[in-house]
Amino acid sequence: FGIHALLIATVTLSPATAAARSERDAIGDDVYPPLWDLAPESLLDFLVKDNKIVINAWNYQERLGVYKNLLNSSAKYFTAFGPQNFGNILWGLPLQHGWQFRTGRLADPSSVTSCGYEDGDLLCISVRSWWSCMNYYLAIIPFLGAVEAGLFGQLQYEIEILPPEEQRADFCYSVADCRSRVPKLMDEWKAYFEVNNFTFFFHIFPATFSSFKLDDALRLMWRAHVASIAYALPKFQDSLKHLSDPEANFGEDWANAVDFIAATHFSTDLQTTNNFQAFLPLRMLVEGDVLPSISDFSPQQNKVLLSLRALHKANQLTG
């Protein structure tokens, strides 16, 4: 019941959705993640040094570029699902990352550094942020899984991901490194990208290509997505202490809800994801925010947060 209420509230209530979209348009918000046009278009747009493509995953624009490259390289498989790659189900990942950036969730919540703040380095992604650490496993691991699956073809350079200043042991930084440290996660994401990488079938058995079903891709994508969160959630439990209690609760509620959303094979194309995210909070939750009566949130946003909380509590109570 909880997840149906959530999905109904965020997707099928067309007047509310239209109103939320109009509100976004009125304030000049784009359907794309912030700074999408400035993100690296191809792998060679990143720094190339010592025969390696070097990516700073702790810079918002570069992490966004990782997503942009995934979308660009998989676009040809989604031409039947809408123009301009809008039907690509990978849109959910960069749009979620963009929402985290826009709402300040990638900045240093401990305020020890100026990482992620306007008076410091706005594009900095803080390793102290629970959201940014969780997101690493939904950005870099999918990307390296795609590299391993051959989505980008035969690369002339190796890929190297720069480590953060702290907590270096919590992450992996290349295909070989991640393959040795998180082999199951790499397998899950590699499996997804191999299904979409139909080079063999497309060229040799053209008729087989038409049998590609979007639901099969959604099943594999969500399976990998859930695996990433299940791995990262216990790893970054201590990072929740930097957040207010309401924000920490919301983070855990959100991670819990993904299991249920995944079970519905929810389509994470551009428009559906934007409709869904219109009902997520537009700022970090702070002490004193009490559901369902947070005054600067819309009734729908309050209801969605309350639904997430109830769903998580019910899940805990029933085991």
PDB file of C-alpha atoms in Angstrom:
ATOM      1  CA  PHE A   1       0.000   0.000   0.000  1.00  0.00           C
ATOM      2  CA  GLY A   2       2.738   2.451   0.962  1.00  0.00           C
ATOM      3  CA  ILE A   3       4.660   2.276  -2.279  1.00  0.00           C
ATOM      4  CA  HIS A   4       1.480   2.426  -4.372  1.00  0.00           C
ATOM      5  CA  ALA A   5       0.475   5.598  -2.518  1.00  0.00           C
ATOM      6  CA  LEU A   6       3.923   7.038  -3.159  1.00  0.00           C
ATOM      7  CA  LEU A   7       3.942   6.232  -6.863  1.00  0.00           C
ATOM      8  CA  ILE A   8       0.354   7.411  -7.338  1.00  0.00           C
ATOM      9  CA  ALA A   9       1.144  10.671  -5.556  1.00  0.00           C
ATOM     10  CA  THR A  10       4.219  11.333  -7.642  1.00  0.00           C
ATOM     11  CA  VAL A  11       3.322  10.068 -11.093  1.00  0.00           C
ATOM     12  CA  THR A  12      -0.361   9.669 -11.829  1.00  0.00           C
ATOM     13  CA  LEU A  13      -1.802  12.774 -10.175  1.00  0.00           C
ATOM     14  CA  SER A  14      -1.499  14.761 -13.386  1.00  0.00           C
ATOM     15  CA  PRO A  15      -2.817  18.157 -12.136  1.00  0.00           C
ATOM     16  CA  ALA A  16      -0.330  18.187  -9.254  1.00  0.00           C
ATOM     17  CA  THR A  17       2.446  16.999 -11.535  1.00  0.00           C
ATOM     18  CA  ALA A  18       1.603  19.665 -14.095  1.00  0.00           C
ATOM     19  CA  ALA A  19       1.563  22.306 -11.385  1.00  0.00           C
ATOM     20  CA  ALA A  20       4.944  21.173 -10.095  1.00  0.00           C
ATOM     21  CA  ARG A  21       6.358  21.251 -13.607  1.00  0.00           C
ATOM     22  CA  SER A  22       4.930  24.737 -14.180  1.00  0.00           C
ATOM     23  CA  GLU A  23       6.535  25.854 -10.925  1.00  0.00           C
ATOM     24  CA  ARG A  24       9.893  24.485 -12.093  1.00  0.00           C
ATOM     25  CA  ASP A  25       9.545  26.258 -15.440  1.00  0.00           C
ATOM     26  CA  ALA A  26       8.550  29.520 -13.740  1.00  0.00           C
ATOM     27  CA  ILE A  27      11.768  29.629 -11.726  1.00  0.00           C
ATOM     28  CA  GLY A  28      13.855  28.765 -14.778  1.00  0.00           C
ATOM     29  CA  ASP A  29      14.697  25.241 -13.677  1.00  0.00           C
ATOM     30  CA  ASP A  30      15.641  22.881 -16.479  1.00  0.00           C
ATOM     31  CA  VAL A  31      14.527  19.331 -17.117  1.00  0.00           C
ATOM     32  CA  TYR A  32      18.224  18.437 -17.145  1.00  0.00           C
ATOM     33  CA  PRO A  33      20.476  18.275 -14.078  1.00  0.00           C
ATOM     34  CA  PRO A  34      22.205  21.577 -13.188  1.00  0.00           C
ATOM     35  CA  LEU A  35      25.217  22.360 -15.436  1.00  0.00           C
ATOM     36  CA  TRP A  36      24.395  19.441 -17.764  1.00  0.00           C
ATOM     37  CA  ASP A  37      25.569  21.397 -20.836  1.00  0.00           C
ATOM     38  CA  LEU A  38      28.974  21.986 -19.205  1.00  0.00           C
ATOM     39  CA  ALA A  39      29.626  18.354 -18.277  1.00  0.00           C
ATOM     40  CA  PRO A  40      32.228  16.462 -20.365  1.00  0.00           C
ATOM     41  CA  GLU A  41      30.622  15.081 -23.549  1.00  0.00           C
ATOM     42  CA  SER A  42      33.127  12.322 -24.259  1.00  0.00           C
ATOM     43  CA  LEU A  43      35.771  10.434 -22.319  1.00  0.00           C
ATOM     44  CA  LEU A  44      38.512  12.431 -24.024  1.00  0.00           C
ATOM     45  CA  ASP A  45      37.037  15.631 -22.553  1.00  0.00           C
ATOM     46  CA  PHE A  46      38.400  14.515 -19.186  1.00  0.00           C
ATOM     47  CA  LEU A  47      42.057  15.020 -18.278  1.00  0.00           C
ATOM     48  CA  VAL A  48      44.339  12.620 -20.193  1.00  0.00           C
ATOM     49  CA  LYS A  49      47.633  12.101 -18.370  1.00  0.00           C
ATOM     50  CA  ASP A  50      50.274   9.353 -18.519  1.00  0.00           C
ATOM     51  CA  ASN A  51      48.140   7.327 -20.940  1.00  0.00           C
ATOM     52  CA  LYS A  52      45.183   7.426 -18.547  1.00  0.00           C
ATOM     53  CA  ILE A  53      41.832   9.192 -18.605  1.00  0.00           C
ATOM     54  CA  VAL A  54      41.743  10.786 -15.140  1.00  0.00           C
ATOM     55  CA  ILE A  55      38.338  11.562 -13.639  1.00  0.00           C
ATOM     56  CA  ASN A  56      37.785  13.576 -10.468  1.00  0.00           C
ATOM     57  CA  ALA A  57      34.668  11.945  -9.049  1.00  0.00           C
ATOM     58  CA  TRP A  58      34.687  14.512  -6.212  1.00  0.00           C
ATOM     59  CA  ASN A  59      33.831  17.340  -8.576  1.00  0.00           C
ATOM     60  CA  TYR A  60      30.129  17.635  -9.428  1.00  0.00           C
ATOM     61  CA  GLN A  61      30.709  18.552 -13.072  1.00  0.00           C
ATOM     62  CA  GLU A  62      33.055  15.605 -13.658  1.00  0.00           C
ATOM     63  CA  ARG A  63      30.813  13.073 -11.892  1.00  0.00           C
ATOM     64  CA  LEU A  64      27.962  14.449 -13.994  1.00  0.00           C
ATOM     65  CA  GLY A  65      30.187  13.901 -17.035  1.00  0.00           C
ATOM     66  CA  VAL A  66      30.438  10.220 -16.135  1.00  0.00           C
ATOM     67  CA  TYR A  67      26.638  10.003 -16.389  1.00  0.00           C
ATOM     68  CA  LYS A  68      26.592  12.026 -19.597  1.00  0.00           C
ATOM     69  CA  ASN A  69      29.010   9.611 -21.225  1.00  0.00           C
ATOM     70  CA  LEU A  70      26.885   6.639 -20.131  1.00  0.00           C
ATOM     71  CA  LEU A  71      23.775   8.251 -21.627  1.00  0.00           C
ATOM     72  CA  ASN A  72      25.492   9.281 -24.857  1.00  0.00           C
ATOM     73  CA  SER A  73      27.043   5.858 -25.406  1.00  0.00           C
ATOM     74  CA  SER A  74      23.798   3.968 -24.739  1.00  0.00           C
ATOM     75  CA  ALA A  75      21.537   6.358 -26.701  1.00  0.00           C
ATOM     76  CA  LYS A  76      21.407   4.198 -29.840  1.00  0.00           C
ATOM     77  CA  TYR A  77      19.659   1.418 -27.919  1.00  0.00           C
ATOM     78  CA  PHE A  78      16.794   3.678 -26.859  1.00  0.00           C
ATOM     79  CA  THR A  79      15.837   5.331 -30.153  1.00  0.00           C
ATOM     80  CA  ALA A  80      12.501   3.479 -30.162  1.00  0.00           C
ATOM     81  CA  PHE A  81      11.553   5.001 -26.801  1.00  0.00           C
ATOM     82  CA  GLY A  82      11.441   8.669 -27.720  1.00  0.00           C
ATOM     83  CA  PRO A  83      13.470  11.462 -29.361  1.00  0.00           C
ATOM     84  CA  GLN A  84      16.661  13.057 -27.991  1.00  0.00           C
ATOM     85  CA  ASN A  85      17.417  10.007 -25.832  1.00  0.00           C
ATOM     86  CA  PHE A  86      14.601  11.043 -23.447  1.00  0.00           C
ATOM     87  CA  GLY A  87      13.467   7.414 -23.145  1.00  0.00           C
ATOM     88  CA  ASN A  88      16.826   6.214 -21.833  1.00  0.00           C
ATOM     89  CA  ILE A  89      16.252   4.633 -18.416  1.00  0.00           C
ATOM     90  CA  LEU A  90      19.650   5.807 -17.169  1.00  0.00           C
ATOM     91  CA  TRP A  91      18.257   9.343 -16.727  1.00  0.00           C
ATOM     92  CA  GLY A  92      17.225   8.502 -13.160  1.00  0.00           C
ATOM     93  CA  LEU A  93      20.860   8.451 -12.030  1.00  0.00           C
ATOM     94  CA  PRO A  94      22.058  11.915 -13.180  1.00  0.00           C
ATOM     95  CA  LEU A  95      18.719  13.515 -12.313  1.00  0.00           C
ATOM     96  CA  GLN A  96      18.973  12.174  -8.768  1.00  0.00           C
ATOM     97  CA  HIS A  97      22.567  13.433  -8.603  1.00  0.00           C
ATOM     98  CA  GLY A  98      21.416  16.844  -9.877  1.00  0.00           C
ATOM     99  CA  TRP A  99      18.701  16.982  -7.211  1.00  0.00           C
ATOM    100  CA  GLN A 100      21.307  16.191  -4.541  1.00  0.00           C
ATOM    101  CA  PHE A 101      23.535  19.012  -5.837  1.00  0.00           C
ATOM    102  CA  ARG A 102      20.701  21.527  -6.135  1.00  0.00           C
ATOM    103  CA  THR A 103      19.484  20.850  -2.595  1.00  0.00           C
ATOM    104  CA  GLY A 104      22.925  21.059  -0.962  1.00  0.00           C
ATOM    105  CA  ARG A 105      23.171  17.366  -0.150  1.00  0.00           C
ATOM    106  CA  LEU A 106      26.639  16.953  -1.701  1.00  0.00           C
ATOM    107  CA  ALA A 107      28.227  19.698   0.440  1.00  0.00           C
ATOM    108  CA  ASP A 108      30.166  19.039   3.651  1.00  0.00           C
ATOM    109  CA  PRO A 109      27.402  18.634   6.273  1.00  0.00           C
ATOM    110  CA  SER A 110      29.908  18.998   9.118  1.00  0.00           C
ATOM    111  CA  SER A 111      30.849  22.492   7.833  1.00  0.00           C
ATOM    112  CA  VAL A 112      34.480  21.732   8.685  1.00  0.00           C
ATOM    113  CA  THR A 113      35.391  22.540   5.081  1.00  0.00           C
ATOM    114  CA  SER A 114      33.853  24.866   2.480  1.00  0.00           C
ATOM    115  CA  CYS A 115      33.383  21.955   0.052  1.00  0.00           C
ATOM    116  CA  GLY A 116      30.109  22.352  -1.839  1.00  0.00           C
ATOM    117  CA  TYR A 117      29.283  25.841  -0.588  1.00  0.00           C
ATOM    118  CA  GLU A 118      28.924  29.043  -2.614  1.00  0.00           C
ATOM    119  CA  ASP A 119      31.540  30.851  -0.545  1.00  0.00           C
ATOM    120  CA  GLY A 120      33.958  27.938  -1.070  1.00  0.00           C
ATOM    121  CA  ASP A 121      34.162  25.402  -3.894  1.00  0.00           C
ATOM    122  CA  LEU A 122      30.561  25.038  -5.072  1.00  0.00           C
ATOM    123  CA  LEU A 123      31.345  22.112  -7.413  1.00  0.00           C
ATOM    124  CA  CYS A 124      33.200  20.180  -4.718  1.00  0.00           C
ATOM    125  CA  ILE A 125      31.552  16.914  -3.652  1.00  0.00           C
ATOM    126  CA  SER A 126      32.309  16.202  -0.012  1.00  0.00           C
ATOM    127  CA  VAL A 127      33.394  12.737   1.092  1.00  0.00           C
ATOM    128  CA  ARG A 128      31.785  13.626   4.446  1.00  0.00           C
ATOM    129  CA  SER A 129      28.376  13.744   2.760  1.00  0.00           C
ATOM    130  CA  TRP A 130      26.379  10.532   3.197  1.00  0.00           C
ATOM    131  CA  TRP A 131      24.541  11.291  -0.039  1.00  0.00           C
ATOM    132  CA  SER A 132      27.722  11.742  -2.078  1.00  0.00           C
ATOM    133  CA  CYS A 133      29.305   8.529  -0.754  1.00  0.00           C
ATOM    134  CA  MET A 134      26.150   6.534  -1.488  1.00  0.00           C
ATOM    135  CA  ASN A 135      25.979   8.133  -4.931  1.00  0.00           C
ATOM    136  CA  TYR A 136      29.571   7.049  -5.727  1.00  0.00           C
ATOM    137  CA  TYR A 137      28.273   3.478  -5.884  1.00  0.00           C
ATOM    138  CA  LEU A 138      25.542   4.598  -8.297  1.00  0.00           C
ATOM    139  CA  ALA A 139      27.910   6.583 -10.525  1.00  0.00           C
ATOM    140  CA  ILE A 140      31.456   5.233 -10.634  1.00  0.00           C
ATOM    141  CA  ILE A 141      30.616   1.526 -10.237  1.00  0.00           C
ATOM    142  CA  PRO A 142      28.002   1.604 -13.052  1.00  0.00           C
ATOM    143  CA  PHE A 143      30.464   3.552 -15.189  1.00  0.00           C
ATOM    144  CA  LEU A 144      33.344   1.128 -14.656  1.00  0.00           C
ATOM    145  CA  GLY A 145      30.944  -1.786 -15.161  1.00  0.00           C
ATOM    146  CA  ALA A 146      30.016  -0.237 -18.508  1.00  0.00           C
ATOM    147  CA  VAL A 147      33.692   0.185 -19.415  1.00  0.00           C
ATOM    148  CA  GLU A 148      34.275  -3.485 -18.604  1.00  0.00           C
ATOM    149  CA  ALA A 149      31.196  -4.491 -20.616  1.00  0.00           C
ATOM    150  CA  GLY A 150      32.569  -2.697 -23.671  1.00  0.00           C
ATOM    151  CA  LEU A 151      29.944   0.053 -23.890  1.00  0.00           C
ATOM    152  CA  PHE A 152      32.632   2.547 -24.930  1.00  0.00           C
ATOM    153  CA  GLY A 153      34.357   0.152 -27.305  1.00  0.00           C
ATOM    154  CA  GLN A 154      38.090  -0.525 -27.166  1.00  0.00           C
ATOM    155  CA  LEU A 155      39.610   2.353 -25.199  1.00  0.00           C
ATOM    156  CA  GLN A 156      43.142   3.487 -25.988  1.00  0.00           C
ATOM    157  CA  TYR A 157      43.595   4.702 -22.415  1.00  0.00           C
ATOM    158  CA  GLU A 158      42.944   3.205 -19.006  1.00  0.00           C
ATOM    159  CA  ILE A 159      40.431   4.905 -16.724  1.00  0.00           C
ATOM    160  CA  GLU A 160      41.621   6.206 -13.376  1.00  0.00           C
ATOM    161  CA  ILE A 161      39.318   7.723 -10.743  1.00  0.00           C
ATOM    162  CA  LEU A 162      40.917  10.174  -8.323  1.00  0.00           C
ATOM    163  CA  PRO A 163      40.508   9.315  -4.614  1.00  0.00           C
ATOM    164  CA  PRO A 164      39.025  11.721  -2.048  1.00  0.00           C
ATOM    165  CA  GLU A 165      41.200  13.364   0.607  1.00  0.00           C
ATOM    166  CA  GLU A 166      39.723  11.145   3.337  1.00  0.00           C
ATOM    167  CA  GLN A 167      38.212   7.648   3.546  1.00  0.00           C
ATOM    168  CA  ARG A 168      40.197   6.382   0.548  1.00  0.00           C
ATOM    169  CA  ALA A 169      39.686   2.761   1.569  1.00  0.00           C
ATOM    170  CA  ASP A 170      35.906   3.118   1.197  1.00  0.00           C
ATOM    171  CA  PHE A 171      36.089   3.338  -2.603  1.00  0.00           C
ATOM    172  CA  CYS A 172      37.729   1.728  -5.626  1.00  0.00           C
ATOM    173  CA  TYR A 173      39.334   3.588  -8.491  1.00  0.00           C
ATOM    174  CA  SER A 174      39.704   1.537 -11.684  1.00  0.00           C
ATOM    175  CA  VAL A 175      38.115  -1.410 -13.470  1.00  0.00           C
ATOM    176  CA  ALA A 176      40.745  -3.795 -12.066  1.00  0.00           C
ATOM    177  CA  ASP A 177      40.553  -2.300  -8.563  1.00  0.00           C
ATOM    178  CA  CYS A 178      36.743  -2.469  -8.422  1.00  0.00           C
ATOM    179  CA  ARG A 179      36.731  -5.918 -10.006  1.00  0.00           C
ATOM    180  CA  SER A 180      38.937  -7.174  -7.155  1.00  0.00           C
ATOM    181  CA  ARG A 181      37.138  -5.321  -4.353  1.00  0.00           C
ATOM    182  CA  VAL A 182      33.450  -5.362  -5.328  1.00  0.00           C
ATOM    183  CA  PRO A 183      33.185  -8.176  -7.905  1.00  0.00           C
ATOM    184  CA  LYS A 184      29.463  -8.825  -7.356  1.00  0.00           C
ATOM    185  CA  LEU A 185      28.556  -5.167  -7.893  1.00  0.00           C
ATOM    186  CA  MET A 186      30.695  -5.041 -11.032  1.00  0.00           C
ATOM    187  CA  ASP A 187      28.954  -8.192 -12.282  1.00  0.00           C
ATOM    188  CA  GLU A 188      25.503  -6.666 -11.753  1.00  0.00           C
ATOM    189  CA  TRP A 189      26.277  -3.437 -13.634  1.00  0.00           C
ATOM    190  CA  LYS A 190      28.265  -5.227 -16.321  1.00  0.00           C
ATOM    191  CA  ALA A 191      25.257  -7.518 -16.885  1.00  0.00           C
ATOM    192  CA  TYR A 192      23.002  -4.512 -17.406  1.00  0.00           C
ATOM    193  CA  PHE A 193      25.282  -2.850 -19.914  1.00  0.00           C
ATOM    194  CA  GLU A 194      25.940  -6.081 -21.778  1.00  0.00           C
ATOM    195  CA  VAL A 195      22.206  -6.484 -22.365  1.00  0.00           C
ATOM    196  CA  ASN A 196      22.052  -3.000 -23.819  1.00  0.00           C
ATOM    197  CA  ASN A 197      25.276  -3.497 -25.756  1.00  0.00           C
ATOM    198  CA  PHE A 198      23.647  -5.413 -28.603  1.00  0.00           C
ATOM    199  CA  THR A 199      26.530  -5.073 -31.044  1.00  0.00           C
ATOM    200  CA  PHE A 200      26.680  -8.807 -31.733  1.00  0.00           C
ATOM    201  CA  PHE A 201      22.944  -9.333 -32.136  1.00  0.00           C
ATOM    202  CA  PHE A 202      22.366  -6.087 -33.973  1.00  0.00           C
ATOM    203  CA  HIS A 203      24.900  -6.828 -36.704  1.00  0.00           C
ATOM    204  CA  ILE A 204      24.437 -10.584 -37.061  1.00  0.00           C
ATOM    205  CA  PHE A 205      20.798 -11.179 -36.145  1.00  0.00           C
ATOM    206  CA  PRO A 206      18.916  -7.926 -36.849  1.00  0.00           C
ATOM    207  CA  ALA A 207      15.533  -9.549 -36.163  1.00  0.00           C
ATOM    208  CA  THR A 208      16.618 -10.405 -32.616  1.00  0.00           C
ATOM    209  CA  PHE A 209      17.262  -6.746 -31.869  1.00  0.00           C
ATOM    210  CA  SER A 210      13.555  -5.918 -32.221  1.00  0.00           C
ATOM    211  CA  SER A 211      12.720  -8.385 -29.429  1.00  0.00           C
ATOM    212  CA  PHE A 212      14.534  -6.206 -26.896  1.00  0.00           C
ATOM    213  CA  LYS A 213      12.077  -5.422 -24.132  1.00  0.00           C
ATOM    214  CA  LEU A 214      12.345  -2.338 -21.991  1.00  0.00           C
ATOM    215  CA  ASP A 215      11.131  -4.261 -18.951  1.00  0.00           C
ATOM    216  CA  ASP A 216      14.081  -6.653 -19.173  1.00  0.00           C
ATOM    217  CA  ALA A 217      16.459  -3.688 -19.095  1.00  0.00           C
ATOM    218  CA  LEU A 218      14.579  -2.139 -16.157  1.00  0.00           C
ATOM    219  CA  ARG A 219      14.770  -5.416 -14.249  1.00  0.00           C
ATOM    220  CA  LEU A 220      18.557  -5.642 -14.649  1.00  0.00           C
ATOM    221  CA  MET A 221      19.118  -1.931 -14.038  1.00  0.00           C
ATOM    222  CA  TRP A 222      17.086  -1.965 -10.817  1.00  0.00           C
ATOM    223  CA  ARG A 223      18.750  -5.185  -9.648  1.00  0.00           C
ATOM    224  CA  ALA A 224      22.144  -3.494  -9.992  1.00  0.00           C
ATOM    225  CA  HIS A 225      20.816  -0.283  -8.397  1.00  0.00           C
ATOM    226  CA  VAL A 226      19.500  -2.157  -5.341  1.00  0.00           C
ATOM    227  CA  ALA A 227      22.779  -4.096  -5.048  1.00  0.00           C
ATOM    228  CA  SER A 228      24.768  -0.831  -5.003  1.00  0.00           C
ATOM    229  CA  ILE A 229      22.633   0.626  -2.206  1.00  0.00           C
ATOM    230  CA  ALA A 230      22.655  -2.617  -0.199  1.00  0.00           C
ATOM    231  CA  TYR A 231      26.460  -2.635  -0.319  1.00  0.00           C
ATOM    232  CA  ALA A 232      26.968   1.065   0.431  1.00  0.00           C
ATOM    233  CA  LEU A 233      24.321   1.521   3.155  1.00  0.00           C
ATOM    234  CA  PRO A 234      26.136  -0.288   6.006  1.00  0.00           C
ATOM    235  CA  LYS A 235      29.509   1.061   4.806  1.00  0.00           C
ATOM    236  CA  PHE A 236      28.460   4.690   5.280  1.00  0.00           C
ATOM    237  CA  GLN A 237      26.269   4.319   8.359  1.00  0.00           C
ATOM    238  CA  ASP A 238      28.672   6.500  10.361  1.00  0.00           C
ATOM    239  CA  SER A 239      28.289   9.356   7.855  1.00  0.00           C
ATOM    240  CA  LEU A 240      24.669   9.812   8.946  1.00  0.00           C
ATOM    241  CA  LYS A 241      25.923  11.345  12.206  1.00  0.00           C
ATOM    242  CA  HIS A 242      26.860  14.526  10.298  1.00  0.00           C
ATOM    243  CA  LEU A 243      23.187  15.042   9.358  1.00  0.00           C
ATOM    244  CA  SER A 244      20.261  16.362  11.375  1.00  0.00           C
ATOM    245  CA  ASP A 245      17.984  13.610  12.708  1.00  0.00           C
ATOM    246  CA  PRO A 246      15.189  14.436  10.210  1.00  0.00           C
ATOM    247  CA  GLU A 247      17.649  14.386   7.275  1.00  0.00           C
ATOM    248  CA  ALA A 248      19.321  11.161   8.439  1.00  0.00           C
ATOM    249  CA  ASN A 249      15.891   9.542   8.791  1.00  0.00           C
ATOM    250  CA  PHE A 250      14.921  10.746   5.339  1.00  0.00           C
ATOM    251  CA  GLY A 251      18.126   9.339   3.827  1.00  0.00           C
ATOM    252  CA  GLU A 252      17.491   5.915   5.319  1.00  0.00           C
ATOM    253  CA  ASP A 253      13.796   6.097   4.380  1.00  0.00           C
ATOM    254  CA  TRP A 254      14.770   6.908   0.790  1.00  0.00           C
ATOM    255  CA  ALA A 255      17.290   4.045   0.597  1.00  0.00           C
ATOM    256  CA  ASN A 256      14.643   1.674   1.976  1.00  0.00           C
ATOM    257  CA  ALA A 257      12.023   2.852  -0.532  1.00  0.00           C
ATOM    258  CA  VAL A 258      14.298   2.083  -3.481  1.00  0.00           C
ATOM    259  CA  ASP A 259      13.775  -1.642  -2.850  1.00  0.00           C
ATOM    260  CA  PHE A 260      10.043  -1.173  -3.295  1.00  0.00           C
ATOM    261  CA  ILE A 261      10.329   1.189  -6.266  1.00  0.00           C
ATOM    262  CA  ALA A 262      12.703  -1.298  -7.905  1.00  0.00           C
ATOM    263  CA  ALA A 263      10.172  -4.102  -7.481  1.00  0.00           C
ATOM    264  CA  THR A 264       7.684  -2.177  -9.649  1.00  0.00           C
ATOM    265  CA  HIS A 265      10.294  -1.832 -12.458  1.00  0.00           C
ATOM    266  CA  PHE A 266       9.609   1.904 -12.289  1.00  0.00           C
ATOM    267  CA  SER A 267      10.706   3.566 -15.531  1.00  0.00           C
ATOM    268  CA  THR A 268      13.496   6.072 -14.927  1.00  0.00           C
ATOM    269  CA  ASP A 269      13.317   7.924 -18.230  1.00  0.00           C
ATOM    270  CA  LEU A 270      13.760  11.705 -18.315  1.00  0.00           C
ATOM    271  CA  GLN A 271      10.141  12.836 -17.974  1.00  0.00           C
ATOM    272  CA  THR A 272       8.971  10.200 -15.484  1.00  0.00           C
ATOM    273  CA  THR A 273      11.955  10.830 -13.211  1.00  0.00           C
ATOM    274  CA  ASN A 274      11.418  14.602 -13.320  1.00  0.00           C
ATOM    275  CA  ASN A 275       7.747  14.127 -12.445  1.00  0.00           C
ATOM    276  CA  PHE A 276       8.738  11.911  -9.537  1.00  0.00           C
ATOM    277  CA  GLN A 277      11.444  14.230  -8.189  1.00  0.00           C
ATOM    278  CA  ALA A 278       9.123  17.239  -8.143  1.00  0.00           C
ATOM    279  CA  PHE A 279       7.804  15.805  -4.880  1.00  0.00           C
ATOM    280  CA  LEU A 280      11.157  15.384  -3.160  1.00  0.00           C
ATOM    281  CA  PRO A 281      12.314  18.030  -0.636  1.00  0.00           C
ATOM    282  CA  LEU A 282      13.895  21.138  -2.143  1.00  0.00           C
ATOM    283  CA  ARG A 283      16.346  21.560   0.745  1.00  0.00           C
ATOM    284  CA  MET A 284      18.060  19.571   3.485  1.00  0.00           C
ATOM    285  CA  LEU A 285      15.824  18.690   6.424  1.00  0.00           C
ATOM    286  CA  VAL A 286      16.793  20.377   9.691  1.00  0.00           C
ATOM    287  CA  GLU A 287      16.018  19.965  13.391  1.00  0.00           C
ATOM    288  CA  GLY A 288      12.464  21.164  13.962  1.00  0.00           C
ATOM    289  CA  ASP A 289      11.116  19.792  10.657  1.00  0.00           C
ATOM    290  CA  VAL A 290       8.151  17.671  11.720  1.00  0.00           C
ATOM    291  CA  LEU A 291       6.128  15.582   9.263  1.00  0.00           C
ATOM    292  CA  PRO A 292       3.635  16.106   7.761  1.00  0.00           C
ATOM    293  CA  SER A 293       3.605  19.836   8.534  1.00  0.00           C
ATOM    294  CA  ILE A 294       6.872  21.284   7.208  1.00  0.00           C
ATOM    295  CA  SER A 295       5.654  24.762   6.314  1.00  0.00           C
ATOM    296  CA  ASP A 296       7.854  25.500   3.297  1.00  0.00           C
ATOM    297  CA  PHE A 297       7.170  22.092   1.678  1.00  0.00           C
ATOM    298  CA  SER A 298       4.125  21.489  -0.495  1.00  0.00           C
ATOM    299  CA  PRO A 299       1.359  19.186   0.796  1.00  0.00           C
ATOM    300  CA  GLN A 300       2.524  16.579  -1.734  1.00  0.00           C
ATOM    301  CA  GLN A 301       6.135  16.784  -0.541  1.00  0.00           C
ATOM    302  CA  ASN A 302       4.990  16.371   3.061  1.00  0.00           C
ATOM    303  CA  LYS A 303       2.838  13.383   2.074  1.00  0.00           C
ATOM    304  CA  VAL A 304       5.645  11.689   0.161  1.00  0.00           C
ATOM    305  CA  LEU A 305       8.081  12.116   3.069  1.00  0.00           C
ATOM    306  CA  LEU A 306       5.460  10.737   5.447  1.00  0.00           C
ATOM    307  CA  SER A 307       4.837   7.781   3.103  1.00  0.00           C
ATOM    308  CA  LEU A 308       8.559   7.033   2.972  1.00  0.00           C
ATOM    309  CA  ARG A 309       8.778   7.154   6.769  1.00  0.00           C
ATOM    310  CA  ALA A 310       5.764   4.878   7.217  1.00  0.00           C
ATOM    311  CA  LEU A 311       7.066   2.441   4.611  1.00  0.00           C
ATOM    312  CA  HIS A 312      10.439   2.201   6.340  1.00  0.00           C
ATOM    313  CA  LYS A 313       8.896   1.725   9.787  1.00  0.00           C
ATOM    314  CA  ALA A 314       6.537  -0.949   8.469  1.00  0.00           C
ATOM    315  CA  ASN A 315       9.454  -2.698   6.803  1.00  0.00           C
ATOM    316  CA  GLN A 316      11.421  -2.677  10.082  1.00  0.00           C
ATOM    317  CA  LEU A 317       8.451  -3.901  12.146  1.00  0.00           C
ATOM    318  CA  THR A 318       7.703  -6.791   9.785  1.00  0.00           C
ATOM    319  CA  GLY A 319      11.342  -7.710   9.310  1.00  0.00           C
TER     320      GLY A 319
END
